[in-house]
mmCIF file of C-alpha atoms in Angstrom:
data_model
loop_
_atom_site.group_PDB
_atom_site.id
_atom_site.type_symbol
_atom_site.label_atom_id
_atom_site.label_comp_id
_atom_site.label_asym_id
_atom_site.label_seq_id
_atom_site.Cartn_x
_atom_site.Cartn_y
_atom_site.Cartn_z
ATOM 1 C CA MET T 1 -0.311 15.142 10.454
ATOM 2 C CA SER T 2 -0.878 15.432 6.716
ATOM 3 C CA THR T 3 0.549 18.420 4.909
ATOM 4 C CA PRO T 4 -1.580 19.364 1.892
ATOM 5 C CA THR T 5 0.354 20.917 -0.945
ATOM 6 C CA PRO T 6 -0.879 23.801 -3.081
ATOM 7 C CA ALA T 7 -1.708 22.990 -6.677
ATOM 8 C CA GLN T 8 1.186 23.758 -9.006
ATOM 9 C CA GLN T 9 1.238 23.611 -12.761
ATOM 10 C CA GLY T 10 2.424 20.238 -13.994
ATOM 11 C CA LEU T 11 2.336 18.594 -10.555
ATOM 12 C CA ALA T 12 -0.065 15.845 -9.531
ATOM 13 C CA HIS T 13 -2.014 16.478 -6.344
ATOM 14 C CA HIS T 14 -0.120 15.075 -3.384
ATOM 15 C CA VAL T 15 -0.023 15.028 0.409
ATOM 16 C CA LEU T 16 2.991 14.715 2.705
ATOM 17 C CA ASP T 17 3.081 12.928 6.057
ATOM 18 C CA GLY T 18 5.695 11.790 8.524
ATOM 19 C CA PRO T 19 8.932 13.272 9.840
ATOM 20 C CA THR T 20 10.826 15.532 7.471
ATOM 21 C CA SER T 21 13.995 13.686 8.447
ATOM 22 C CA GLY T 22 12.594 10.284 7.444
ATOM 23 C CA PRO T 23 13.696 8.496 4.283
ATOM 24 C CA PRO T 24 11.461 9.428 1.324
ATOM 25 C CA LEU T 25 8.650 7.041 0.430
ATOM 26 C CA ILE T 26 6.240 7.611 -2.465
ATOM 27 C CA LEU T 27 2.910 5.746 -2.502
ATOM 28 C CA GLY T 28 1.039 5.267 -5.780
ATOM 29 C CA PRO T 29 -2.723 4.524 -5.966
ATOM 30 C CA SER T 30 -4.742 2.119 -8.069
ATOM 31 C CA LEU T 31 -6.974 3.015 -10.995
ATOM 32 C CA GLY T 32 -10.273 4.515 -9.873
ATOM 33 C CA THR T 33 -9.132 5.377 -6.336
ATOM 34 C CA SER T 34 -7.467 8.369 -4.720
ATOM 35 C CA LEU T 35 -4.534 8.686 -2.365
ATOM 36 C CA ALA T 36 -7.033 7.743 0.375
ATOM 37 C CA VAL T 37 -6.499 4.105 -0.629
ATOM 38 C CA TRP T 38 -3.308 4.269 1.449
ATOM 39 C CA GLU T 39 -5.000 5.499 4.639
ATOM 40 C CA PRO T 40 -4.930 2.030 6.286
ATOM 41 C CA GLN T 41 -1.125 1.956 5.982
ATOM 42 C CA LEU T 42 -0.374 5.627 6.541
ATOM 43 C CA ALA T 43 0.085 5.736 10.309
ATOM 44 C CA GLU T 44 2.542 2.841 10.300
ATOM 45 C CA LEU T 45 4.591 3.986 7.311
ATOM 46 C CA ALA T 46 4.667 7.629 8.388
ATOM 47 C CA ARG T 47 6.229 6.655 11.724
ATOM 48 C CA THR T 48 9.514 6.017 9.965
ATOM 49 C CA HIS T 49 9.266 7.663 6.540
ATOM 50 C CA ARG T 50 8.539 10.990 4.918
ATOM 51 C CA VAL T 51 5.540 9.766 2.937
ATOM 52 C CA LEU T 52 4.274 11.356 -0.254
ATOM 53 C CA ARG T 53 0.937 10.087 -1.585
ATOM 54 C CA TRP T 54 -0.195 11.231 -5.028
ATOM 55 C CA ASP T 55 -3.353 11.131 -7.129
ATOM 56 C CA LEU T 56 -3.547 9.812 -10.679
ATOM 57 C CA PRO T 57 -4.681 12.281 -13.363
ATOM 58 C CA GLY T 58 -8.411 12.897 -13.087
ATOM 59 C CA HIS T 59 -8.557 11.168 -9.696
ATOM 60 C CA GLY T 60 -8.871 12.738 -6.253
ATOM 61 C CA GLY T 61 -7.329 16.198 -6.344
ATOM 62 C CA SER T 62 -5.401 15.782 -9.623
ATOM 63 C CA ALA T 63 -6.877 17.330 -12.745
ATOM 64 C CA ALA T 64 -6.762 15.298 -15.939
ATOM 65 C CA ALA T 65 -4.873 18.235 -17.443
ATOM 66 C CA VAL T 66 -1.836 17.430 -15.265
ATOM 67 C CA LEU T 67 -0.831 15.055 -18.064
ATOM 68 C CA GLY T 68 -0.460 17.999 -20.442
ATOM 69 C CA PRO T 69 0.356 16.983 -24.032
ATOM 70 C CA ALA T 70 0.641 13.319 -22.976
ATOM 71 C CA ALA T 71 -3.169 13.019 -23.101
ATOM 72 C CA ASP T 72 -3.594 14.735 -26.470
ATOM 73 C CA PRO T 73 -4.728 13.100 -28.670
ATOM 74 C CA PRO T 74 -6.727 10.653 -26.531
ATOM 75 C CA GLY T 75 -5.299 7.146 -26.535
ATOM 76 C CA GLU T 76 -1.635 8.127 -26.355
ATOM 77 C CA THR T 77 -0.989 8.177 -22.594
ATOM 78 C CA THR T 78 1.576 5.647 -21.341
ATOM 79 C CA VAL T 79 2.816 4.421 -17.978
ATOM 80 C CA ALA T 80 6.007 6.347 -18.757
ATOM 81 C CA ASP T 81 3.932 9.542 -18.746
ATOM 82 C CA LEU T 82 2.573 8.693 -15.304
ATOM 83 C CA ALA T 83 6.093 7.884 -14.112
ATOM 84 C CA ARG T 84 7.210 11.351 -15.185
ATOM 85 C CA LEU T 85 4.589 12.830 -12.860
ATOM 86 C CA VAL T 86 6.216 10.937 -9.983
ATOM 87 C CA LEU T 87 9.685 12.117 -10.915
ATOM 88 C CA ARG T 88 8.458 15.718 -10.983
ATOM 89 C CA LEU T 89 7.090 15.303 -7.473
ATOM 90 C CA ALA T 90 10.346 13.773 -6.251
ATOM 91 C CA ASP T 91 12.365 16.540 -7.894
ATOM 92 C CA GLN T 92 10.150 19.183 -6.298
ATOM 93 C CA GLN T 93 10.932 17.664 -2.885
ATOM 94 C CA GLY T 94 14.645 17.485 -3.661
ATOM 95 C CA TRP T 95 14.615 13.679 -3.453
ATOM 96 C CA ARG T 96 17.356 12.196 -5.608
ATOM 97 C CA ARG T 97 16.412 8.701 -4.402
ATOM 98 C CA PHE T 98 13.221 7.386 -2.855
ATOM 99 C CA ARG T 99 11.422 4.206 -1.886
ATOM 100 C CA TYR T 100 8.251 3.437 -3.798
ATOM 101 C CA ALA T 101 5.157 1.326 -3.185
ATOM 102 C CA GLY T 102 2.201 1.171 -5.543
ATOM 103 C CA ILE T 103 -1.121 -0.592 -5.874
ATOM 104 C CA SER T 104 -2.135 -2.037 -9.258
ATOM 105 C CA LEU T 105 -1.507 0.759 -11.805
ATOM 106 C CA GLY T 106 0.473 2.546 -9.111
ATOM 107 C CA GLY T 107 2.650 -0.554 -8.858
ATOM 108 C CA ALA T 108 3.148 -0.577 -12.618
ATOM 109 C CA VAL T 109 4.410 2.993 -12.384
ATOM 110 C CA GLY T 110 6.870 1.855 -9.735
ATOM 111 C CA ALA T 111 8.092 -1.047 -11.864
ATOM 112 C CA HIS T 112 8.630 1.312 -14.794
ATOM 113 C CA LEU T 113 10.605 3.695 -12.585
ATOM 114 C CA ALA T 114 12.726 0.886 -11.129
ATOM 115 C CA LEU T 115 13.498 -0.404 -14.614
ATOM 116 C CA HIS T 116 14.109 2.864 -16.464
ATOM 117 C CA HIS T 117 15.344 5.064 -13.607
ATOM 118 C CA PRO T 118 17.166 2.630 -11.303
ATOM 119 C CA GLU T 119 19.291 5.427 -9.881
ATOM 120 C CA ARG T 120 16.146 6.966 -8.366
ATOM 121 C CA VAL T 121 14.373 3.956 -6.831
ATOM 122 C CA GLU T 122 15.952 2.591 -3.677
ATOM 123 C CA ALA T 123 13.298 -0.069 -3.033
ATOM 124 C CA LEU T 124 10.069 -1.203 -4.680
ATOM 125 C CA ALA T 125 6.834 -2.772 -3.461
ATOM 126 C CA MET T 126 4.060 -3.840 -5.850
ATOM 127 C CA VAL T 127 0.671 -4.530 -4.284
ATOM 128 C CA CYS T 128 -1.914 -6.438 -6.355
ATOM 129 C CA SER T 129 -0.081 -5.426 -9.497
ATOM 130 C CA SER T 130 1.214 -7.046 -12.671
ATOM 131 C CA ALA T 131 3.693 -6.977 -15.520
ATOM 132 C CA ARG T 132 0.687 -6.901 -17.895
ATOM 133 C CA PHE T 133 -2.938 -6.261 -17.020
ATOM 134 C CA GLY T 134 -4.629 -8.311 -19.712
ATOM 135 C CA PRO T 135 -5.319 -7.729 -23.415
ATOM 136 C CA ALA T 136 -4.965 -4.183 -24.671
ATOM 137 C CA GLN T 137 -8.356 -4.168 -26.376
ATOM 138 C CA GLY T 138 -10.200 -4.555 -23.084
ATOM 139 C CA TRP T 139 -8.586 -1.373 -21.783
ATOM 140 C CA ARG T 140 -9.241 0.464 -25.040
ATOM 141 C CA ASP T 141 -12.891 -0.553 -24.805
ATOM 142 C CA ARG T 142 -13.111 0.633 -21.192
ATOM 143 C CA ALA T 143 -11.478 3.944 -22.098
ATOM 144 C CA ARG T 144 -14.016 4.479 -24.870
ATOM 145 C CA LEU T 145 -16.923 3.587 -22.567
ATOM 146 C CA VAL T 146 -15.776 6.030 -19.888
ATOM 147 C CA ARG T 147 -15.166 8.827 -22.376
ATOM 148 C CA GLU T 148 -18.719 8.371 -23.651
ATOM 149 C CA GLN T 149 -20.595 7.622 -20.414
ATOM 150 C CA GLY T 150 -18.345 8.473 -17.476
ATOM 151 C CA THR T 151 -17.400 6.023 -14.733
ATOM 152 C CA GLY T 152 -20.987 5.333 -13.661
ATOM 153 C CA PRO T 153 -21.305 2.112 -15.707
ATOM 154 C CA LEU T 154 -18.265 0.672 -13.879
ATOM 155 C CA LEU T 155 -19.651 1.033 -10.360
ATOM 156 C CA GLU T 156 -21.832 -2.062 -10.226
ATOM 157 C CA GLY T 157 -19.054 -4.555 -10.895
ATOM 158 C CA THR T 158 -16.170 -2.789 -9.189
ATOM 159 C CA ALA T 159 -16.925 -3.727 -5.582
ATOM 160 C CA GLY T 160 -16.699 -7.406 -6.490
ATOM 161 C CA ARG T 161 -13.223 -6.908 -7.943
ATOM 162 C CA TRP T 162 -11.933 -4.666 -5.189
ATOM 163 C CA PHE T 163 -13.230 -6.559 -2.138
ATOM 164 C CA ALA T 164 -13.345 -10.263 -1.283
ATOM 165 C CA ASP T 165 -15.986 -9.544 1.367
ATOM 166 C CA PRO T 166 -18.955 -7.690 -0.184
ATOM 167 C CA ALA T 167 -19.627 -6.028 3.178
ATOM 168 C CA THR T 168 -16.406 -4.018 2.806
ATOM 169 C CA ALA T 169 -18.102 -1.873 0.176
ATOM 170 C CA ALA T 170 -20.444 -0.524 2.855
ATOM 171 C CA THR T 171 -17.683 0.448 5.310
ATOM 172 C CA ASP T 172 -16.345 3.997 5.424
ATOM 173 C CA PRO T 173 -13.104 3.109 3.582
ATOM 174 C CA GLY T 174 -14.899 0.990 0.985
ATOM 175 C CA SER T 175 -17.704 3.436 0.268
ATOM 176 C CA GLY T 176 -15.224 6.309 0.162
ATOM 177 C CA LEU T 177 -13.113 4.620 -2.499
ATOM 178 C CA LEU T 178 -16.174 3.745 -4.573
ATOM 179 C CA ALA T 179 -17.146 7.412 -4.321
ATOM 180 C CA ASP T 180 -13.694 8.288 -5.674
ATOM 181 C CA LEU T 181 -14.412 6.110 -8.699
ATOM 182 C CA ALA T 182 -17.796 7.753 -9.236
ATOM 183 C CA ALA T 183 -16.182 11.200 -9.064
ATOM 184 C CA ALA T 184 -13.212 10.450 -11.338
ATOM 185 C CA ASP T 185 -12.841 12.699 -14.357
ATOM 186 C CA PRO T 186 -13.648 10.587 -17.447
ATOM 187 C CA ALA T 187 -10.751 12.026 -19.437
ATOM 188 C CA GLY T 188 -8.216 11.235 -16.712
ATOM 189 C CA TYR T 189 -9.609 7.772 -16.003
ATOM 190 C CA ALA T 190 -9.657 6.915 -19.717
ATOM 191 C CA ALA T 191 -6.080 8.145 -20.116
ATOM 192 C CA CYS T 192 -5.018 5.751 -17.353
ATOM 193 C CA CYS T 193 -6.810 2.935 -19.195
ATOM 194 C CA ASP T 194 -4.814 3.848 -22.300
ATOM 195 C CA ALA T 195 -1.622 3.580 -20.261
ATOM 196 C CA LEU T 196 -2.616 0.111 -19.056
ATOM 197 C CA ALA T 197 -3.420 -1.003 -22.594
ATOM 198 C CA ASP T 198 0.161 -0.469 -23.748
ATOM 199 C CA TYR T 199 1.902 -1.580 -20.557
ATOM 200 C CA ASP T 200 3.844 -4.868 -20.804
ATOM 201 C CA LEU T 201 7.052 -5.380 -18.839
ATOM 202 C CA ARG T 202 7.089 -9.182 -18.921
ATOM 203 C CA SER T 203 10.248 -9.442 -21.003
ATOM 204 C CA GLN T 204 12.070 -6.737 -19.008
ATOM 205 C CA LEU T 205 11.456 -7.696 -15.387
ATOM 206 C CA GLY T 206 14.925 -9.173 -15.014
ATOM 207 C CA GLY T 207 16.315 -5.651 -15.361
ATOM 208 C CA ILE T 208 14.783 -4.467 -12.084
ATOM 209 C CA THR T 209 17.564 -4.273 -9.506
ATOM 210 C CA ALA T 210 15.802 -2.553 -6.597
ATOM 211 C CA PRO T 211 14.901 -4.810 -3.656
ATOM 212 C CA THR T 212 11.316 -5.775 -4.461
ATOM 213 C CA LEU T 213 8.354 -7.001 -2.433
ATOM 214 C CA VAL T 214 5.240 -8.286 -4.208
ATOM 215 C CA ILE T 215 1.930 -8.592 -2.328
ATOM 216 C CA ALA T 216 -1.089 -10.448 -3.748
ATOM 217 C CA GLY T 217 -4.661 -11.027 -2.660
ATOM 218 C CA ARG T 218 -5.626 -14.654 -3.083
ATOM 219 C CA GLU T 219 -9.177 -13.682 -4.063
ATOM 220 C CA ASP T 220 -8.114 -10.936 -6.474
ATOM 221 C CA PRO T 221 -9.878 -11.370 -9.854
ATOM 222 C CA ALA T 222 -8.151 -8.347 -11.426
ATOM 223 C CA THR T 223 -4.533 -9.380 -10.777
ATOM 224 C CA PRO T 224 -4.701 -12.989 -9.536
ATOM 225 C CA PRO T 225 -1.791 -14.492 -7.575
ATOM 226 C CA ALA T 226 -0.385 -15.909 -10.810
ATOM 227 C CA HIS T 227 0.461 -12.330 -11.830
ATOM 228 C CA ALA T 228 2.362 -11.834 -8.583
ATOM 229 C CA ARG T 229 4.259 -15.092 -9.024
ATOM 230 C CA GLU T 230 5.269 -14.042 -12.526
ATOM 231 C CA LEU T 231 6.744 -10.851 -11.071
ATOM 232 C CA VAL T 232 8.603 -12.692 -8.315
ATOM 233 C CA ASP T 233 9.944 -15.362 -10.644
ATOM 234 C CA ALA T 234 11.423 -12.765 -12.992
ATOM 235 C CA ILE T 235 12.604 -9.936 -10.695
ATOM 236 C CA PRO T 236 15.947 -10.925 -9.131
ATOM 237 C CA GLY T 237 15.652 -11.500 -5.393
ATOM 238 C CA ALA T 238 11.989 -10.445 -5.179
ATOM 239 C CA SER T 239 9.865 -11.766 -2.311
ATOM 240 C CA LEU T 240 6.160 -12.626 -2.300
ATOM 241 C CA LEU T 241 3.362 -12.356 0.242
ATOM 242 C CA GLU T 242 -0.041 -13.847 -0.619
ATOM 243 C CA LEU T 243 -2.935 -12.813 1.608
ATOM 244 C CA ALA T 244 -6.083 -14.856 2.133
ATOM 245 C CA GLY T 245 -9.332 -12.939 2.487
ATOM 246 C CA ALA T 246 -8.226 -10.169 0.165
ATOM 247 C CA ALA T 247 -9.116 -9.148 -3.367
ATOM 248 C CA HIS T 248 -7.700 -6.271 -5.418
ATOM 249 C CA LEU T 249 -7.544 -3.693 -2.623
ATOM 250 C CA ALA T 250 -5.739 -5.983 -0.219
ATOM 251 C CA GLY T 251 -4.488 -3.089 1.877
ATOM 252 C CA VAL T 252 -8.075 -2.163 2.754
ATOM 253 C CA GLU T 253 -9.147 -5.713 3.626
ATOM 254 C CA ARG T 254 -5.907 -6.824 5.312
ATOM 255 C CA PRO T 255 -4.502 -3.506 6.547
ATOM 256 C CA ALA T 256 -2.255 -4.798 9.330
ATOM 257 C CA ALA T 257 -0.708 -7.524 7.188
ATOM 258 C CA VAL T 258 0.063 -5.133 4.337
ATOM 259 C CA SER T 259 1.378 -2.447 6.694
ATOM 260 C CA GLY T 260 3.636 -4.915 8.478
ATOM 261 C CA ALA T 261 5.022 -6.402 5.280
ATOM 262 C CA LEU T 262 5.754 -3.003 3.779
ATOM 263 C CA GLN T 263 7.369 -1.709 6.946
ATOM 264 C CA ALA T 264 9.572 -4.796 7.259
ATOM 265 C CA HIS T 265 10.647 -4.536 3.623
ATOM 266 C CA LEU T 266 11.320 -0.816 3.650
ATOM 267 C CA THR T 267 13.015 -0.514 7.020
ATOM 268 C CA SER T 268 15.483 -3.277 6.199
ATOM 269 C CA LEU T 269 17.197 -0.750 3.938
ATOM 270 C CA PRO T 270 19.680 1.981 4.872
ATOM 271 C CA ALA T 271 18.363 5.522 4.865
ATOM 272 C CA ALA T 272 18.411 7.152 1.434
ATOM 273 C CA PRO T 273 20.601 10.235 0.992
ATOM 274 C CA ARG T 274 18.537 13.411 1.151
ATOM 275 C CA ARG T 275 18.958 16.832 -0.393
ATOM 276 C CA ASN T 276 17.009 19.737 1.070
#
């Protein structure tokens, strides 16, 4: 059963599931979605873990203002700023170490944490993610568009990037996530675009020491399998799973395969020490 958490100053919106005695697992969402993007995996992962799902600034239940000074002036937000939101959540729970899985931008946050805070990240999984999400100018342009017109102009093309099967957009999970995009706060969404513009870990991937699983959708136009292979080739000991019939939100289109791969990766580790 999910445990909603009351809004607290400086904390991203988050929900807790699973046994309180389970090893901590933090799940990060992709740009434009909410923590609901992890619903297809939640039951399986919460069997064995204390799962914390969080919302990006301006997405789901998180206000854009959760970024504080990091979003002022516009254009200055970084992935490091988003990573600090995760560390605040972990600190609030008393979690010195935790396992982390993230989709797309959420995966980038995990990679940053594993690289710059290796003492905190016990294991990492990156789902349809990348070491660099394309040229910075494209993200700057998208941020400007959203600040001026909101996320409405993005809706028409998003379903084709998120889902290999167009019919998925009409299902309850698909339509719900598209509704999350429509409802996203322009300031928060644009700040996340700014973070993606400056994100580039390609030369630093070899410094990630956490056991790492990379999952890719073979039909993903946003982060094609080549991005996943670049991660696996550079992160020591990383493993790769490519899924047919999946685009950018592979966990929605191939829920059982993603759940099984994550569970196998995460439960092969010893339990993390906990502090209550």
